[in-house]
Backbone as a chain_set.jsonl record, in Angstrom:
{"seq": "XXXXXXXXXXXXXXXXXXXXXXXXXXXXXXXXXXXXXXXXXXXXXXXXXXXXXXXXXXXXXXXXXXXXXXXXXXXXXXXXXXXXXXXXXXXXXXXXXXXXXXXXXXXX", "coords": {"N": [[158.254, 93.548, 101.754], [157.001, 96.366, 103.497], [153.762, 97.865, 103.515], [153.338, 101.228, 102.604], [152.545, 103.863, 104.818], [150.44, 106.618, 104.68], [151.884, 109.783, 105.295], [150.546, 112.077, 105.788], [147.583, 113.227, 107.323], [145.626, 114.548, 106.121], [143.605, 113.776, 104.273], [142.023, 112.118, 105.815], [141.113, 113.549, 108.004], [138.299, 115.382, 109.05], [136.828, 118.276, 107.489], [135.898, 121.473, 108.872], [132.929, 123.136, 109.468], [132.438, 126.228, 110.419], [129.996, 127.84, 112.202], [129.091, 130.916, 112.683], [127.461, 132.625, 115.08], [125.105, 135.229, 115.869], [124.747, 137.475, 118.739], [122.052, 137.862, 119.324], [120.691, 135.503, 118.691], [118.745, 134.047, 119.87], [115.922, 134.233, 119.33], [115.313, 132.809, 116.957], [116.542, 130.509, 117.462], [115.853, 127.665, 118.259], [114.678, 126.459, 115.886], [116.659, 127.043, 114.021], [118.883, 125.743, 115.12], [117.981, 123.117, 114.927], [117.973, 122.868, 112.164], [120.698, 123.005, 111.694], [121.508, 120.636, 112.896], [120.302, 118.8, 111.16], [121.749, 119.434, 108.896], [124.31, 118.567, 109.695], [123.836, 115.805, 109.738], [123.443, 115.361, 107.001], [125.958, 115.965, 106.009], [127.576, 114.069, 107.102], [130.531, 112.333, 108.07], [132.384, 113.807, 106.733], [132.437, 116.591, 107.024], [132.525, 118.529, 109.867], [130.189, 120.195, 111.81], [130.435, 123.132, 113.592], [129.286, 125.187, 116.045], [129.598, 128.576, 116.886], [129.021, 130.917, 119.189], [128.5, 134.388, 119.337], [128.041, 135.667, 121.771], [129.303, 134.016, 123.646], [131.892, 133.66, 122.63], [133.156, 136.181, 121.606], [135.563, 137.264, 120.546], [136.553, 135.289, 118.837], [134.477, 135.104, 116.913], [134.525, 137.743, 115.886], [137.063, 137.776, 114.809], [136.861, 136.717, 112.31], [135.959, 138.734, 110.762], [133.353, 139.318, 109.683], [130.559, 140.772, 107.989], [127.983, 140.258, 108.351], [125.877, 138.304, 110.383], [124.131, 135.259, 110.924], [127.173, 133.586, 109.918], [128.865, 131.397, 107.718], [131.665, 129.379, 107.618], [133.856, 127.395, 105.947], [136.457, 125.353, 106.846], [139.637, 123.776, 106.665], [142.374, 122.326, 108.134], [143.215, 124.853, 109.01], [142.911, 126.445, 106.793], [140.856, 128.515, 104.951], [138.188, 127.441, 103.034], [135.751, 128.113, 101.985], [133.12, 130.545, 102.23], [130.15, 131.992, 103.544], [127.999, 134.631, 104.175], [125.182, 135.376, 106.147], [121.959, 133.708, 106.095], [121.731, 130.502, 104.553], [120.091, 129.713, 101.467], [117.319, 127.65, 101.163], [117.735, 124.052, 100.965], [120.24, 123.664, 99.9], [122.832, 123.877, 100.819], [124.376, 121.704, 101.867], [125.156, 119.951, 99.615], [126.663, 121.895, 98.262], [128.753, 122.483, 100.093], [130.036, 119.974, 100.24], [130.875, 119.75, 97.608], [132.682, 121.899, 97.475], [134.621, 120.934, 99.194], [135.532, 118.661, 97.794], [136.634, 119.965, 95.555], [138.734, 121.353, 96.79], [140.263, 119.172, 97.586], [141.112, 118.199, 95.106], [142.694, 120.306, 94.225], [144.637, 120.393, 96.173]], "CA": [[158.212, 94.971, 102.034], [155.825, 96.841, 104.213], [152.957, 98.874, 102.82], [153.621, 102.557, 103.146], [151.443, 104.538, 105.493], [150.506, 108.04, 104.344], [152.376, 110.61, 106.39], [149.593, 113.164, 106.012], [146.232, 112.803, 107.686], [144.727, 115.533, 105.527], [142.447, 113.162, 103.635], [141.172, 111.435, 106.782], [140.551, 114.481, 108.97], [137.177, 116.123, 108.469], [136.841, 119.729, 107.479], [135.023, 122.019, 109.896], [132.085, 124.254, 109.081], [132.203, 127.113, 111.552], [128.759, 128.6, 112.093], [129.258, 132.057, 113.569], [126.105, 133.038, 115.45], [125.024, 136.537, 116.537], [124.307, 137.477, 120.144], [120.593, 137.831, 119.381], [120.224, 134.321, 117.953], [117.758, 133.362, 120.687], [114.554, 134.216, 118.794], [115.172, 131.758, 115.951], [117.507, 129.479, 117.821], [115.459, 126.253, 118.181], [114.519, 126.014, 114.497], [117.959, 127.129, 113.361], [119.723, 124.665, 115.652], [117.488, 121.874, 114.338], [118.436, 122.805, 110.78], [122.125, 122.684, 111.738], [121.607, 119.199, 113.196], [120.001, 118.104, 109.898], [122.902, 119.656, 108.018], [125.38, 117.658, 110.125], [123.478, 114.463, 109.255], [123.663, 115.32, 105.555], [127.39, 116.051, 105.726], [128.237, 112.867, 107.604], [131.834, 112.495, 108.712], [133.27, 114.615, 105.885], [132.507, 117.96, 107.535], [131.985, 118.67, 111.223], [129.551, 121.494, 112.04], [130.805, 123.678, 114.899], [128.587, 126.449, 116.294], [130.337, 129.509, 117.734], [128.123, 132.022, 119.518], [129.161, 135.66, 119.603], [127.921, 135.974, 123.198], [130.281, 133.218, 124.393], [133.235, 133.759, 122.044], [133.143, 137.353, 120.719], [136.848, 137.456, 119.874], [136.63, 134.327, 117.735], [133.526, 135.511, 115.88], [134.987, 138.986, 115.273], [138.315, 137.541, 114.083], [136.545, 136.375, 110.925], [135.625, 140.001, 110.11], [132.138, 139.196, 108.893], [129.697, 141.945, 108.03], [126.635, 139.79, 108.64], [125.78, 137.043, 111.108], [125.133, 134.201, 110.997], [128.099, 133.385, 108.819], [129.318, 130.016, 107.594], [133.04, 129.356, 107.117], [134.371, 126.036, 105.819], [137.889, 125.396, 107.115], [140.338, 122.517, 106.89], [143.783, 122.542, 108.466], [143.466, 126.277, 109.148], [142.743, 127.131, 105.511], [139.456, 128.772, 104.619], [137.842, 126.897, 101.727], [134.488, 128.688, 101.509], [132.464, 131.406, 103.227], [128.877, 132.618, 103.196], [127.412, 135.446, 105.227], [123.735, 135.315, 106.095], [121.378, 132.365, 106.077], [121.697, 129.864, 103.231], [118.761, 129.578, 100.877], [116.879, 126.274, 100.919], [118.519, 122.913, 101.458], [121.328, 123.457, 98.951], [124.154, 124.108, 101.404], [125.148, 120.459, 102.049], [125.865, 119.602, 98.381], [127.632, 122.941, 97.978], [129.911, 122.279, 100.969], [130.737, 118.751, 99.825], [131.533, 120.068, 96.338], [133.843, 122.736, 97.807], [135.617, 120.047, 99.798], [136.114, 117.878, 96.694], [137.485, 120.872, 94.77], [139.949, 121.593, 97.567], [141.065, 117.945, 97.529], [141.73, 118.125, 93.774], [143.729, 121.345, 94.139], [145.672, 120.187, 97.17]], "C": [[156.908, 95.317, 102.725], [155.084, 97.852, 103.355], [153.234, 100.227, 103.445], [152.355, 103.158, 103.734], [151.533, 106.014, 105.136], [150.943, 108.869, 105.54], [151.419, 111.747, 106.705], [148.223, 112.596, 106.361], [145.199, 113.728, 107.071], [143.482, 114.893, 104.952], [141.498, 112.544, 104.657], [140.539, 112.377, 107.8], [139.412, 115.252, 108.327], [137.462, 117.62, 108.422], [135.871, 120.187, 108.562], [134.238, 123.168, 109.283], [131.818, 125.058, 110.339], [130.93, 127.895, 111.282], [128.845, 129.696, 113.143], [127.889, 132.669, 113.828], [126.104, 134.382, 116.163], [124.559, 136.401, 117.979], [122.809, 137.3, 120.252], [120.031, 136.635, 118.613], [119.082, 133.619, 118.67], [116.374, 133.237, 120.084], [114.342, 133.08, 117.804], [116.016, 130.538, 116.297], [116.996, 128.036, 117.708], [115.338, 125.731, 116.749], [115.857, 126.016, 113.766], [118.881, 126.012, 113.833], [119.278, 123.312, 115.101], [117.949, 121.751, 112.891], [119.935, 122.514, 110.717], [122.345, 121.205, 112.046], [121.306, 118.377, 111.943], [121.157, 118.246, 108.92], [124.045, 118.72, 108.393], [125.1, 116.233, 109.667], [123.749, 114.329, 107.768], [125.145, 115.294, 105.21], [128.147, 114.817, 106.186], [129.558, 113.192, 108.279], [132.775, 113.397, 107.925], [133.492, 116.019, 106.439], [131.823, 118.015, 108.897], [131.428, 120.083, 111.397], [129.863, 121.943, 113.465], [130.16, 125.05, 115.053], [129.41, 127.303, 117.257], [129.447, 130.725, 117.955], [128.916, 133.263, 119.904], [129.123, 136.008, 121.085], [128.989, 135.249, 124.025], [131.713, 133.422, 123.929], [133.329, 134.952, 121.09], [134.442, 137.55, 119.939], [136.976, 136.526, 118.671], [135.722, 134.761, 116.591], [134.035, 136.753, 115.149], [136.276, 138.795, 114.488], [138.068, 137.172, 112.621], [136.074, 137.582, 110.122], [134.417, 139.879, 109.172], [131.316, 140.471, 109.022], [128.272, 141.569, 108.382], [126.709, 138.449, 109.358], [124.358, 136.538, 111.006], [126.012, 134.178, 109.745], [128.57, 131.939, 108.873], [130.702, 130.037, 106.96], [133.518, 127.906, 107.121], [135.888, 126.088, 105.891], [138.432, 123.974, 107.202], [141.814, 122.826, 107.061], [144.133, 124.024, 108.495], [143.318, 127.083, 107.87], [141.258, 127.286, 105.219], [139.194, 128.312, 103.189], [136.617, 127.581, 101.122], [133.89, 129.521, 102.626], [131.139, 131.913, 102.661], [128.379, 133.388, 104.397], [125.909, 135.453, 105.053], [123.267, 133.871, 106.017], [121.399, 131.784, 104.668], [120.257, 129.709, 102.756], [118.449, 128.105, 100.655], [117.795, 125.233, 101.524], [119.752, 122.664, 100.598], [122.714, 123.554, 99.56], [124.975, 122.826, 101.541], [125.853, 120.042, 100.758], [126.935, 120.629, 98.006], [128.906, 122.747, 98.797], [130.719, 121.058, 100.551], [131.468, 118.969, 98.506], [132.778, 120.916, 96.587], [134.976, 121.898, 98.392], [136.308, 119.199, 98.73], [137.037, 118.728, 95.838], [138.797, 121.141, 95.49], [140.859, 120.372, 97.554], [141.785, 117.822, 96.192], [142.866, 119.115, 93.629], [144.912, 121.05, 95.032], [146.435, 118.979, 96.953]], "O": [[155.88, 94.661, 102.559], [155.683, 98.594, 102.577], [153.351, 100.351, 104.664], [151.253, 102.981, 103.214], [152.601, 106.611, 105.274], [150.448, 108.689, 106.652], [151.482, 112.322, 107.792], [147.769, 111.616, 105.77], [144.029, 113.7, 107.452], [142.388, 115.427, 105.132], [140.297, 112.451, 104.403], [139.522, 112.032, 108.402], [139.534, 115.721, 107.196], [138.238, 118.148, 109.218], [135.113, 119.383, 109.104], [134.809, 124.062, 108.658], [131.069, 124.63, 111.217], [130.804, 128.541, 110.242], [128.692, 129.442, 114.338], [127.237, 133.168, 112.911], [126.992, 134.657, 116.971], [124.047, 135.359, 118.389], [122.334, 136.651, 121.184], [118.998, 136.754, 117.955], [118.504, 132.679, 118.123], [115.704, 132.228, 120.302], [113.285, 132.448, 117.815], [116.17, 129.635, 115.475], [117.684, 127.226, 117.086], [115.854, 124.656, 116.442], [116.153, 125.107, 112.99], [119.583, 125.404, 113.025], [120.116, 122.449, 114.836], [118.28, 120.656, 112.437], [120.396, 121.851, 109.788], [123.269, 120.591, 111.514], [121.971, 117.375, 111.684], [121.503, 117.304, 108.207], [124.683, 118.14, 107.515], [126.017, 115.525, 109.253], [124.235, 113.291, 107.318], [125.544, 114.67, 104.226], [129.248, 114.552, 105.705], [129.684, 114.2, 108.973], [133.861, 113.719, 108.407], [134.588, 116.57, 106.34], [130.676, 117.593, 109.045], [132.136, 121.061, 111.154], [129.588, 121.223, 114.426], [130.45, 125.968, 114.286], [129.86, 126.829, 118.299], [129.156, 131.47, 117.019], [129.867, 133.201, 120.683], [130.077, 136.587, 121.604], [129.514, 135.805, 124.99], [132.644, 133.364, 124.732], [133.556, 134.766, 119.895], [134.406, 137.966, 118.781], [137.453, 136.934, 117.612], [136.144, 134.786, 115.434], [133.981, 136.81, 113.92], [136.56, 139.579, 113.583], [138.965, 137.299, 111.787], [135.818, 137.463, 108.924], [134.472, 140.291, 108.014], [131.374, 141.16, 110.04], [127.446, 142.433, 108.676], [127.495, 137.575, 108.993], [123.436, 137.355, 111.001], [125.643, 134.678, 108.682], [128.661, 131.34, 109.944], [130.899, 130.632, 105.901], [133.576, 127.267, 108.171], [136.533, 126.779, 105.101], [137.778, 123.081, 107.741], [142.422, 123.504, 106.233], [145.215, 124.417, 108.058], [143.576, 128.286, 107.867], [140.502, 126.314, 105.236], [139.876, 128.729, 102.253], [136.461, 127.626, 99.902], [134.112, 129.256, 103.808], [131.021, 132.217, 101.474], [128.339, 132.862, 105.51], [125.414, 135.527, 103.929], [124.065, 132.943, 105.89], [121.118, 132.488, 103.698], [119.331, 129.59, 103.558], [119.231, 127.391, 100.028], [118.532, 125.502, 102.472], [120.26, 121.543, 100.575], [123.698, 123.326, 98.856], [126.189, 122.872, 101.343], [127.058, 119.796, 100.793], [127.993, 120.266, 97.49], [130.01, 122.836, 98.262], [131.948, 121.106, 100.515], [132.559, 118.435, 98.305], [133.819, 120.678, 95.976], [136.149, 122.138, 98.108], [137.528, 119.036, 98.757], [138.106, 118.271, 95.435], [139.858, 121.155, 94.864], [142.082, 120.508, 97.515], [142.937, 117.391, 96.143], [143.879, 118.82, 92.995], [146.048, 121.399, 94.712], [147.347, 118.678, 97.723]]}, "num_chains": 1, "name": "protein.A"}
């Protein structure tokens, strides 16, 4: 008999952390972008960090109906798993995101 191949790729596809950036992100942009690059390194292949700037994609940013930018939205397969508006405090966001992903895997 042949080994069965999972029909769902849900476990192998990374989640996406959408980082919704305001139009006026230019003043803090270099330091903030460097922190996002460090965050991507911490998350590895489990979560892909995707930056979406309001200036370039206003419809996408506004579709999330956030009251404060930047905003962070963790999504997998079109399902929102977690959201935070405003800047995260300290370096605690990577473990938090990975924990949210594990919780979603247990529920799903």
